C-alpha cells in the first residue's frame, strides 16, 4: 500500500462502530479494516469523520464572482438574467477562466472532489464561457473531476443561434444538456428540444425548473411525461423546483411518487431560492426552498448544491457544501439526527447517484477520494458546519486545514 488513513470514523457507520483504517494503493482503495499493516505513508484521522469526496451537483463556474460588475436592481423585480446579460459581451475566455478558477479552488478547499458545472451558451457569450471552464478540467484533474452541463439561460426558441451553439458544445465534450424554459417565450418547445438533443447525443439532462411566485404553470409534468415516453429514467435531473414549497405536503408527496416512478432526480439549491423567492412580498416572505427530505421519503433521489457564488442570483457564498446543507436544514426546520444524516447523504452518495457515478464511495477498487471532517458524525458535521481537516484525491493529499486551538495564558 502507498497510504494508510488510520483511525477514520466512516460516515455511513459512524454511530455504531469504531474507527477503521483505509488502505490505498495506486490511487485506489484496497482495504478497509482496523489495524491495517504495511510499509506505507500514514495519515492519522484521530477518530474524525471520513467520507468520500463531496460532490457539487449543480454550480455555475462561468458566471461566478461578478456581483461587483452588476448594476443594482429594484428588490421586488430583481432578475439575475437581467443582471448578467449586459456583461456577457465583455467576458473573455481568460476572464471566465480566472473567475472560475477562484471558485473552483474554494470548492476544492471545502472538500469537493467531483462537480457538475452548468455553463451557458448563447450568441451573447458564444463559446467563451464554455472554453474558459473546459480549460480547467485537465488542469485541476489532480484535485477534482469536472463535467459540463451546457444550457441556454436566456431562451432557446426565442434566441436564434443558441441551438447551434448547444450542438457545438455537445460535439466538443459537454456530457450533459440542460434548459431553463422559464426564460423562453415557448418553454414547452424548449423542453421538447432539450430531450431531442439529449437523445441525439446520448447525454443526460439537468434542467432548471419551476421557480416562481405561484405553483401554476409547472414544467415538471411535461418533463415527467417525456422522461417516461423516451425511457430516460435515471438520466434526468431537475434543479430548483422552488414551486414545490408552495404546495401542501400531500400534493408534493403525490408528485414525488410520480417523479420517483419516472426516475427523475431533484437538486435543491437553497441559497439561490431563498434569496430570489418571495420578492413580491414585503412581509411574511415565503422561503421558496423545496423540502428534499419530503421528496426522499417518497422515493425521489435528491442532492443539495451551491448553484451560484457571488453573482446576482446568489450574492454571497464560500463554496462550502457543509454550510449549504446547514442553511437548508435551518430553512426547512430539520433537527432529527436521521434528517441531518440525510442532508449529509445529499452531498455525498445521493449526489453520486444524481451524476450517475459508478465508481464512488468507500469500496475496494474505487478511487481513493477521501475527506476528513472535524466531526464525529454526519449530523454533527451539518449542525456545526465542520471544516475539512484533510482532502485526498486518488490517494494524494490535496488539502490541509489547520485545526484552530485556544492559546491559554500560562498558569
CSV table of C-alpha atoms in Angstrom, one decimal:
chain,number,residue,atom,x,y,z
A,1,UNK,CA,0.0,0.0,0.0
A,2,UNK,CA,1.1,3.6,-0.7
A,3,UNK,CA,-1.0,5.2,2.0
A,4,UNK,CA,-3.0,4.2,5.1
A,5,UNK,CA,-5.5,6.6,6.6
A,6,UNK,CA,-5.7,5.5,10.2
A,7,UNK,CA,-8.4,5.8,12.8
A,8,UNK,CA,-11.1,7.1,10.5
A,9,UNK,CA,-14.7,7.1,11.5
A,10,UNK,CA,-16.7,6.2,8.4
A,11,UNK,CA,-19.7,8.4,7.7
A,12,UNK,CA,-22.0,5.6,6.8
A,13,UNK,CA,-21.5,3.8,10.1
A,14,UNK,CA,-20.1,6.5,12.4
A,15,UNK,CA,-22.5,5.7,15.3
A,16,UNK,CA,-22.2,2.0,15.7
A,17,UNK,CA,-18.6,1.2,15.0
A,18,UNK,CA,-15.0,2.0,16.0
A,19,UNK,CA,-12.7,3.9,13.7
A,20,UNK,CA,-11.0,1.8,11.0
A,21,UNK,CA,-8.1,2.2,8.6
A,22,UNK,CA,-8.4,2.9,4.9
A,23,UNK,CA,-5.6,1.3,2.7
A,24,UNK,CA,-4.8,2.9,-0.6
A,25,UNK,CA,-2.6,1.8,-3.4
A,26,UNK,CA,-2.1,3.4,-6.9
A,27,UNK,CA,-4.8,5.9,-6.1
A,28,UNK,CA,-7.5,3.3,-5.3
A,29,UNK,CA,-8.9,1.9,-2.1
A,30,UNK,CA,-7.7,-1.6,-1.5
A,31,UNK,CA,-8.7,-2.4,2.1
A,32,UNK,CA,-11.0,-1.0,4.9
A,33,UNK,CA,-10.4,-2.6,8.3
A,34,UNK,CA,-9.0,-2.0,11.7
A,35,UNK,CA,-5.3,-2.3,12.2
A,36,UNK,CA,-4.0,-2.5,8.6
A,37,UNK,CA,-0.3,-3.1,8.3
A,38,UNK,CA,2.1,-2.3,5.6
A,39,UNK,CA,5.1,-0.2,4.6
A,40,UNK,CA,3.1,3.0,3.7
A,41,UNK,CA,2.8,6.6,4.4
A,42,UNK,CA,0.3,7.2,7.3
A,43,UNK,CA,-2.3,9.9,7.9
A,44,UNK,CA,-3.9,9.7,11.3
A,45,UNK,CA,-7.5,10.9,11.2
A,46,UNK,CA,-7.6,10.7,15.1
A,47,UNK,CA,-11.1,9.3,15.2
A,48,UNK,CA,-12.6,12.1,13.0
A,49,UNK,CA,-15.3,11.6,10.3
A,50,UNK,CA,-14.2,10.3,6.9
A,51,UNK,CA,-16.4,10.4,3.9
A,52,UNK,CA,-16.0,10.0,0.1
A,53,UNK,CA,-15.3,13.4,-1.6
A,54,UNK,CA,-18.1,15.9,-1.5
A,55,UNK,CA,-20.0,16.5,-4.8
A,56,UNK,CA,-21.2,19.8,-6.2
A,57,UNK,CA,-24.0,18.6,-8.4
A,58,UNK,CA,-25.1,22.0,-9.7
A,59,UNK,CA,-22.9,25.1,-9.8
A,60,UNK,CA,-22.2,27.9,-12.3
A,61,UNK,CA,-18.5,28.4,-12.5
A,62,UNK,CA,-18.8,30.6,-15.6
A,63,UNK,CA,-20.8,33.4,-14.1
A,64,UNK,CA,-19.4,33.3,-10.5
A,65,UNK,CA,-17.8,36.4,-8.9
A,66,UNK,CA,-19.4,39.1,-11.0
A,67,UNK,CA,-21.6,40.7,-8.4
A,68,UNK,CA,-19.3,43.8,-8.3
A,69,UNK,CA,-19.9,44.3,-12.0
A,70,UNK,CA,-23.7,44.2,-11.8
A,71,UNK,CA,-26.0,47.3,-11.8
A,72,UNK,CA,-28.3,47.5,-8.8
A,73,UNK,CA,-31.9,46.4,-9.3
A,74,UNK,CA,-35.2,47.1,-7.6
A,75,UNK,CA,-35.7,44.5,-4.9
A,76,UNK,CA,-39.2,43.4,-5.9
A,77,UNK,CA,-38.3,42.8,-9.6
A,78,UNK,CA,-34.7,41.6,-9.4
A,79,UNK,CA,-33.8,39.3,-12.2
A,80,UNK,CA,-30.4,37.5,-12.3
A,81,UNK,CA,-30.7,37.2,-16.1
A,82,UNK,CA,-31.2,41.0,-16.4
A,83,UNK,CA,-28.1,41.5,-14.2
A,84,UNK,CA,-25.8,39.1,-16.2
A,85,UNK,CA,-26.9,39.6,-19.8
A,86,UNK,CA,-25.2,43.0,-20.3
A,87,UNK,CA,-21.9,41.7,-19.0
A,88,UNK,CA,-21.6,38.8,-21.4
A,89,UNK,CA,-20.1,40.6,-24.4
A,90,UNK,CA,-17.2,41.7,-22.1
A,91,UNK,CA,-16.5,38.2,-20.8
A,92,UNK,CA,-13.4,36.8,-22.5
A,93,UNK,CA,-12.2,33.2,-22.2
A,94,UNK,CA,-9.4,34.4,-19.8
A,95,UNK,CA,-11.9,36.4,-17.7
A,96,UNK,CA,-14.2,33.3,-17.3
A,97,UNK,CA,-11.2,31.1,-16.5
A,98,UNK,CA,-9.8,33.4,-13.8
A,99,UNK,CA,-13.1,33.8,-12.0
A,100,UNK,CA,-14.0,30.1,-12.4
A,101,UNK,CA,-10.5,29.2,-11.0
A,102,UNK,CA,-11.1,31.1,-7.8
A,103,UNK,CA,-14.4,29.5,-7.2
A,104,UNK,CA,-13.1,26.0,-8.2
A,105,UNK,CA,-10.2,26.3,-5.8
A,106,UNK,CA,-12.6,27.3,-2.9
A,107,UNK,CA,-14.7,24.3,-3.7
A,108,UNK,CA,-11.7,22.0,-3.5
A,109,UNK,CA,-10.6,23.6,-0.2
A,110,UNK,CA,-14.0,22.8,1.2
A,111,UNK,CA,-13.8,19.1,0.3
A,112,UNK,CA,-15.4,18.9,-3.2
A,113,UNK,CA,-13.8,16.3,-5.4
A,114,UNK,CA,-16.4,15.9,-8.1
A,115,UNK,CA,-18.5,18.5,-9.8
A,116,UNK,CA,-21.2,19.1,-12.5
A,117,UNK,CA,-21.0,22.7,-13.6
A,118,UNK,CA,-23.7,24.5,-15.6
A,119,UNK,CA,-22.3,26.5,-18.5
A,120,UNK,CA,-24.3,29.0,-20.6
A,121,UNK,CA,-24.1,29.3,-24.4
A,122,UNK,CA,-25.9,31.8,-26.5
A,123,UNK,CA,-24.9,34.5,-29.1
A,124,UNK,CA,-24.1,36.9,-26.3
A,125,UNK,CA,-21.3,34.8,-24.8
A,126,UNK,CA,-20.7,32.5,-27.7
A,127,UNK,CA,-18.4,29.6,-26.7
A,128,UNK,CA,-16.1,31.7,-24.5
A,129,UNK,CA,-17.7,30.6,-21.2
A,130,UNK,CA,-17.6,27.0,-22.3
A,131,UNK,CA,-13.9,27.3,-23.4
A,132,UNK,CA,-12.9,29.1,-20.1
A,133,UNK,CA,-14.5,26.4,-18.0
A,134,UNK,CA,-13.4,23.5,-20.2
A,135,UNK,CA,-9.8,24.6,-19.9
A,136,UNK,CA,-9.9,23.9,-16.2
A,137,UNK,CA,-10.8,20.2,-16.5
A,138,UNK,CA,-7.4,18.9,-17.2
A,139,UNK,CA,-5.5,21.5,-15.1
A,140,UNK,CA,-7.4,20.5,-12.0
A,141,UNK,CA,-7.8,16.8,-12.5
A,142,UNK,CA,-5.3,16.3,-9.7
A,143,UNK,CA,-7.9,17.6,-7.2
A,144,UNK,CA,-11.4,17.3,-8.8
A,145,UNK,CA,-13.3,15.7,-11.7
A,146,UNK,CA,-15.5,18.1,-13.6
A,147,UNK,CA,-18.3,17.5,-16.1
A,148,UNK,CA,-20.0,20.3,-18.0
A,149,UNK,CA,-23.8,20.7,-18.4
A,150,UNK,CA,-24.4,23.1,-21.3
A,151,UNK,CA,-27.6,25.0,-21.4
A,152,UNK,CA,-29.5,28.1,-22.8
A,153,UNK,CA,-30.1,30.5,-19.9
A,154,UNK,CA,-31.9,33.2,-21.9
A,155,UNK,CA,-34.1,31.1,-24.0
A,156,UNK,CA,-33.7,28.8,-27.0
A,157,UNK,CA,-36.7,29.1,-29.3
A,158,UNK,CA,-36.6,32.9,-28.9
A,159,UNK,CA,-32.8,33.3,-29.3
A,160,UNK,CA,-31.6,32.5,-32.8
A,161,UNK,CA,-28.2,31.0,-32.9
A,162,UNK,CA,-28.4,29.3,-29.5
A,163,UNK,CA,-29.4,25.9,-30.8
A,164,UNK,CA,-26.3,25.8,-33.0
A,165,UNK,CA,-24.1,26.6,-30.0
A,166,UNK,CA,-25.6,23.9,-27.9
A,167,UNK,CA,-24.8,21.4,-30.6
A,168,UNK,CA,-21.3,22.7,-30.9
A,169,UNK,CA,-20.8,22.3,-27.1
A,170,UNK,CA,-22.1,18.8,-27.2
A,171,UNK,CA,-19.7,17.9,-30.0
A,172,UNK,CA,-16.9,19.5,-28.0
A,173,UNK,CA,-17.3,17.3,-25.0
A,174,UNK,CA,-20.3,18.5,-22.9
A,175,UNK,CA,-21.7,15.4,-21.2
A,176,UNK,CA,-25.0,16.8,-20.0
A,177,UNK,CA,-27.5,19.2,-21.5
A,178,UNK,CA,-29.8,21.5,-19.6
A,179,UNK,CA,-32.5,24.0,-20.0
A,180,UNK,CA,-34.3,27.0,-18.5
A,181,UNK,CA,-37.8,27.0,-20.0
A,182,UNK,CA,-39.0,29.8,-17.7
A,183,UNK,CA,-37.0,32.3,-19.8
A,184,UNK,CA,-38.2,31.1,-23.2
A,185,UNK,CA,-41.2,32.5,-25.0
A,186,UNK,CA,-42.1,28.9,-25.8
A,187,UNK,CA,-40.9,27.0,-22.7
A,188,UNK,CA,-42.7,23.7,-23.7
A,189,UNK,CA,-40.9,23.8,-27.1
A,190,UNK,CA,-37.6,24.3,-25.4
A,191,UNK,CA,-38.2,21.3,-23.1
A,192,UNK,CA,-39.0,19.2,-26.2
A,193,UNK,CA,-35.9,20.3,-28.0
A,194,UNK,CA,-33.6,19.5,-25.0
A,195,UNK,CA,-35.0,16.0,-24.9
A,196,UNK,CA,-34.4,15.7,-28.6
A,197,UNK,CA,-30.8,16.8,-28.3
A,198,UNK,CA,-30.2,14.5,-25.3
A,199,UNK,CA,-31.3,11.5,-27.3
A,200,UNK,CA,-29.4,12.5,-30.4
A,201,UNK,CA,-26.1,12.9,-28.5
A,202,UNK,CA,-26.9,10.3,-25.8
A,203,UNK,CA,-26.3,12.6,-22.9
A,204,UNK,CA,-28.0,13.1,-19.6
A,205,UNK,CA,-30.4,16.0,-18.9
A,206,UNK,CA,-30.2,18.5,-16.0
A,207,UNK,CA,-32.8,21.3,-16.2
A,208,UNK,CA,-33.5,24.5,-14.2
A,209,UNK,CA,-37.2,24.1,-13.5
A,210,UNK,CA,-40.2,25.7,-11.8
A,211,UNK,CA,-39.2,28.8,-9.9
A,212,UNK,CA,-41.9,31.4,-9.4
A,213,UNK,CA,-44.4,33.1,-7.1
A,214,UNK,CA,-47.3,30.6,-7.7
A,215,UNK,CA,-47.5,26.9,-8.3
A,216,UNK,CA,-49.2,27.3,-11.6
A,217,UNK,CA,-47.5,26.6,-14.9
A,218,UNK,CA,-45.1,23.9,-13.7
A,219,UNK,CA,-43.0,22.3,-16.4
A,220,UNK,CA,-42.2,19.2,-14.3
A,221,UNK,CA,-45.3,17.4,-15.6
A,222,UNK,CA,-44.1,17.7,-19.2
A,223,UNK,CA,-40.6,16.7,-18.2
A,224,UNK,CA,-42.0,13.6,-16.4
A,225,UNK,CA,-44.1,12.7,-19.5
A,226,UNK,CA,-41.1,13.0,-21.8
A,227,UNK,CA,-38.9,11.0,-19.4
A,228,UNK,CA,-41.3,8.2,-19.5
A,229,UNK,CA,-42.0,8.4,-23.2
A,230,UNK,CA,-38.3,8.2,-24.2
A,231,UNK,CA,-37.3,5.9,-21.3
A,232,UNK,CA,-34.8,8.3,-19.9
A,233,UNK,CA,-35.4,7.3,-16.3
A,234,UNK,CA,-32.2,7.7,-14.2
A,235,UNK,CA,-30.8,10.2,-16.7
A,236,UNK,CA,-33.0,13.3,-15.9
A,237,UNK,CA,-32.4,15.8,-13.1
A,238,UNK,CA,-34.4,18.9,-12.3
A,239,UNK,CA,-32.9,21.8,-10.3
A,240,UNK,CA,-34.5,24.4,-8.0
A,241,UNK,CA,-38.2,23.2,-8.0
A,242,UNK,CA,-38.9,26.1,-5.7
A,243,UNK,CA,-42.6,25.9,-6.6
A,244,UNK,CA,-42.9,22.7,-4.6
A,245,UNK,CA,-42.5,24.9,-1.5
A,246,UNK,CA,-45.9,26.5,-2.4
A,247,UNK,CA,-47.8,23.2,-2.4
A,248,UNK,CA,-49.3,21.3,0.5
A,249,UNK,CA,-47.2,18.3,1.7
A,250,UNK,CA,-49.8,15.8,0.4
A,251,UNK,CA,-49.6,17.2,-3.1
A,252,UNK,CA,-45.8,17.3,-3.0
A,253,UNK,CA,-45.8,13.6,-1.9
A,254,UNK,CA,-48.1,12.6,-4.7
A,255,UNK,CA,-46.0,14.4,-7.3
A,256,UNK,CA,-42.8,13.0,-5.7
A,257,UNK,CA,-44.1,9.4,-6.1
A,258,UNK,CA,-44.7,10.0,-9.8
A,259,UNK,CA,-41.2,11.5,-10.2
A,260,UNK,CA,-39.7,8.5,-8.4
A,261,UNK,CA,-41.6,6.1,-10.7
A,262,UNK,CA,-40.3,8.0,-13.7
A,263,UNK,CA,-36.7,8.1,-12.4
A,264,UNK,CA,-36.3,11.8,-12.1
A,265,UNK,CA,-33.9,13.3,-9.5
A,266,UNK,CA,-34.1,16.7,-7.9
A,267,UNK,CA,-31.4,19.1,-6.9
A,268,UNK,CA,-32.3,21.7,-4.3
A,269,UNK,CA,-30.4,25.0,-4.3
A,270,UNK,CA,-31.2,26.6,-1.0
A,271,UNK,CA,-29.1,29.8,-1.1
A,272,UNK,CA,-30.4,31.0,-4.5
A,273,UNK,CA,-34.0,30.1,-4.0
A,274,UNK,CA,-34.1,31.6,-0.5
A,275,UNK,CA,-32.6,34.8,-1.9
A,276,UNK,CA,-34.8,35.1,-5.0
A,277,UNK,CA,-38.2,33.8,-3.9
A,278,UNK,CA,-40.9,36.0,-2.3
A,279,UNK,CA,-39.8,39.3,-3.8
A,280,UNK,CA,-43.4,40.2,-4.4
A,281,UNK,CA,-43.9,40.3,-0.6
A,282,UNK,CA,-42.8,42.9,1.9
A,283,UNK,CA,-43.7,40.8,5.0
A,284,UNK,CA,-44.3,37.1,5.8
A,285,UNK,CA,-42.0,36.3,2.9
A,286,UNK,CA,-42.1,32.8,1.6
A,287,UNK,CA,-39.0,30.8,1.9
A,288,UNK,CA,-39.1,29.1,-1.6
A,289,UNK,CA,-36.9,26.1,-0.8
A,290,UNK,CA,-38.2,22.7,-1.7
A,291,UNK,CA,-38.2,20.1,1.0
A,292,UNK,CA,-35.8,17.5,-0.3
A,293,UNK,CA,-36.3,15.3,2.7
A,294,UNK,CA,-40.0,15.0,1.9
A,295,UNK,CA,-39.2,14.1,-1.7
A,296,UNK,CA,-36.7,11.4,-0.4
A,297,UNK,CA,-39.4,10.0,1.9
A,298,UNK,CA,-41.5,9.4,-1.2
A,299,UNK,CA,-38.8,7.8,-3.3
A,300,UNK,CA,-37.1,10.7,-5.2
A,301,UNK,CA,-33.3,10.9,-5.2
A,302,UNK,CA,-32.1,14.4,-4.2
A,303,UNK,CA,-29.0,16.4,-3.9
A,304,UNK,CA,-28.1,19.8,-2.4
A,305,UNK,CA,-25.8,22.2,-4.1
A,306,UNK,CA,-24.5,25.7,-4.3
A,307,UNK,CA,-25.8,26.9,-7.7
A,308,UNK,CA,-24.2,30.4,-7.8
A,309,UNK,CA,-21.4,32.1,-6.0
A,310,UNK,CA,-21.2,35.9,-5.7
A,311,UNK,CA,-23.5,36.9,-8.5
A,312,UNK,CA,-27.0,38.4,-8.9
A,313,UNK,CA,-28.7,35.1,-8.2
A,314,UNK,CA,-26.7,34.5,-5.0
A,315,UNK,CA,-24.5,37.4,-4.0
A,316,UNK,CA,-22.5,35.5,-1.4
A,317,UNK,CA,-21.0,32.1,-0.7
A,318,UNK,CA,-17.8,30.4,0.4
A,319,UNK,CA,-18.2,27.2,-1.7
A,320,UNK,CA,-18.8,25.1,1.5
A,321,UNK,CA,-21.3,22.3,0.8
A,322,UNK,CA,-21.5,21.6,4.5
A,323,UNK,CA,-22.6,25.2,5.1
A,324,UNK,CA,-25.1,24.9,2.3
A,325,UNK,CA,-26.6,21.8,3.9
A,326,UNK,CA,-26.8,23.6,7.3
A,327,UNK,CA,-28.6,26.5,5.6
A,328,UNK,CA,-31.1,24.1,4.0
A,329,UNK,CA,-31.7,22.3,7.3
A,330,UNK,CA,-32.4,25.7,9.0
A,331,UNK,CA,-34.8,26.8,6.3
A,332,UNK,CA,-36.9,23.5,6.2
A,333,UNK,CA,-36.6,23.2,10.0
A,334,UNK,CA,-34.9,19.9,10.5
A,335,UNK,CA,-33.5,18.8,13.8
A,336,UNK,CA,-33.6,15.0,14.0
A,337,UNK,CA,-30.4,13.1,13.6
A,338,UNK,CA,-31.7,11.0,10.8
A,339,UNK,CA,-32.8,14.1,8.9
A,340,UNK,CA,-29.4,15.7,9.2
A,341,UNK,CA,-27.8,12.4,8.1
A,342,UNK,CA,-29.9,12.6,5.0
A,343,UNK,CA,-28.7,16.1,4.4
A,344,UNK,CA,-25.1,14.8,4.5
A,345,UNK,CA,-26.1,12.0,2.1
A,346,UNK,CA,-27.3,14.7,-0.3
A,347,UNK,CA,-23.7,15.9,-0.5
A,348,UNK,CA,-22.2,12.5,-1.0
A,349,UNK,CA,-23.9,9.2,-2.0
A,350,UNK,CA,-27.1,10.7,-3.3
A,351,UNK,CA,-25.3,13.3,-5.4
A,352,UNK,CA,-23.2,10.5,-6.8
A,353,UNK,CA,-26.4,8.8,-7.9
A,354,UNK,CA,-27.7,12.1,-9.4
A,355,UNK,CA,-24.5,12.3,-11.5
A,356,UNK,CA,-24.6,8.5,-12.3
A,357,UNK,CA,-21.2,7.9,-10.9
A,358,UNK,CA,-20.3,4.2,-10.9
A,359,UNK,CA,-17.0,4.4,-9.0
A,360,UNK,CA,-18.0,6.5,-6.0
A,361,UNK,CA,-17.7,5.5,-2.3
A,362,UNK,CA,-15.7,3.6,0.1
A,363,UNK,CA,-15.2,0.2,-1.6
A,364,UNK,CA,-12.2,-1.7,-2.8
A,365,UNK,CA,-11.3,-0.7,-6.3
A,366,UNK,CA,-12.9,2.8,-6.2
A,367,UNK,CA,-10.8,5.9,-6.4
A,368,UNK,CA,-9.4,7.0,-3.1
A,369,UNK,CA,-11.3,10.3,-2.8
A,370,UNK,CA,-11.5,11.0,0.9
A,371,UNK,CA,-12.4,13.9,3.1
A,372,UNK,CA,-11.6,14.0,6.8
A,373,UNK,CA,-14.0,16.3,8.7
A,374,UNK,CA,-13.6,17.8,12.1
A,375,UNK,CA,-16.6,15.9,13.5
A,376,UNK,CA,-17.6,12.5,14.8
A,377,UNK,CA,-20.9,12.0,12.9
A,378,UNK,CA,-22.6,13.3,9.7
A,379,UNK,CA,-25.2,15.1,11.8
A,380,UNK,CA,-22.6,16.9,13.8
A,381,UNK,CA,-20.8,18.0,10.7
A,382,UNK,CA,-24.0,19.6,9.3
A,383,UNK,CA,-25.1,21.1,12.6
A,384,UNK,CA,-21.7,22.6,13.4
A,385,UNK,CA,-20.6,23.4,9.8
A,386,UNK,CA,-17.5,21.3,10.3
A,387,UNK,CA,-14.4,22.1,8.3
A,388,UNK,CA,-12.4,19.5,6.5
A,389,UNK,CA,-9.1,18.7,8.1
A,390,UNK,CA,-7.7,17.0,5.0
A,391,UNK,CA,-8.8,16.0,1.5
A,392,UNK,CA,-7.3,13.3,-0.7
A,393,UNK,CA,-7.9,12.8,-4.4
A,394,UNK,CA,-7.0,9.4,-5.7
A,395,UNK,CA,-4.8,8.8,-2.7
A,396,UNK,CA,-2.9,12.1,-2.9
A,397,UNK,CA,-3.5,14.7,-0.2
A,398,UNK,CA,-4.7,17.9,-1.9
A,399,UNK,CA,-5.9,20.0,1.0
A,400,UNK,CA,-4.7,20.6,4.5
A,401,UNK,CA,-6.6,22.7,7.1
A,402,UNK,CA,-5.1,23.6,10.4
A,403,UNK,CA,-7.4,23.0,13.4
A,404,UNK,CA,-7.9,26.1,15.4
A,405,UNK,CA,-6.7,26.0,19.0
A,406,UNK,CA,-7.1,28.1,22.1
A,407,UNK,CA,-3.9,29.8,23.3
A,408,UNK,CA,-4.5,29.8,27.0
A,409,UNK,CA,-2.4,32.1,29.2
A,410,UNK,CA,0.2,30.4,31.4
A,411,UNK,CA,-1.0,29.5,34.9
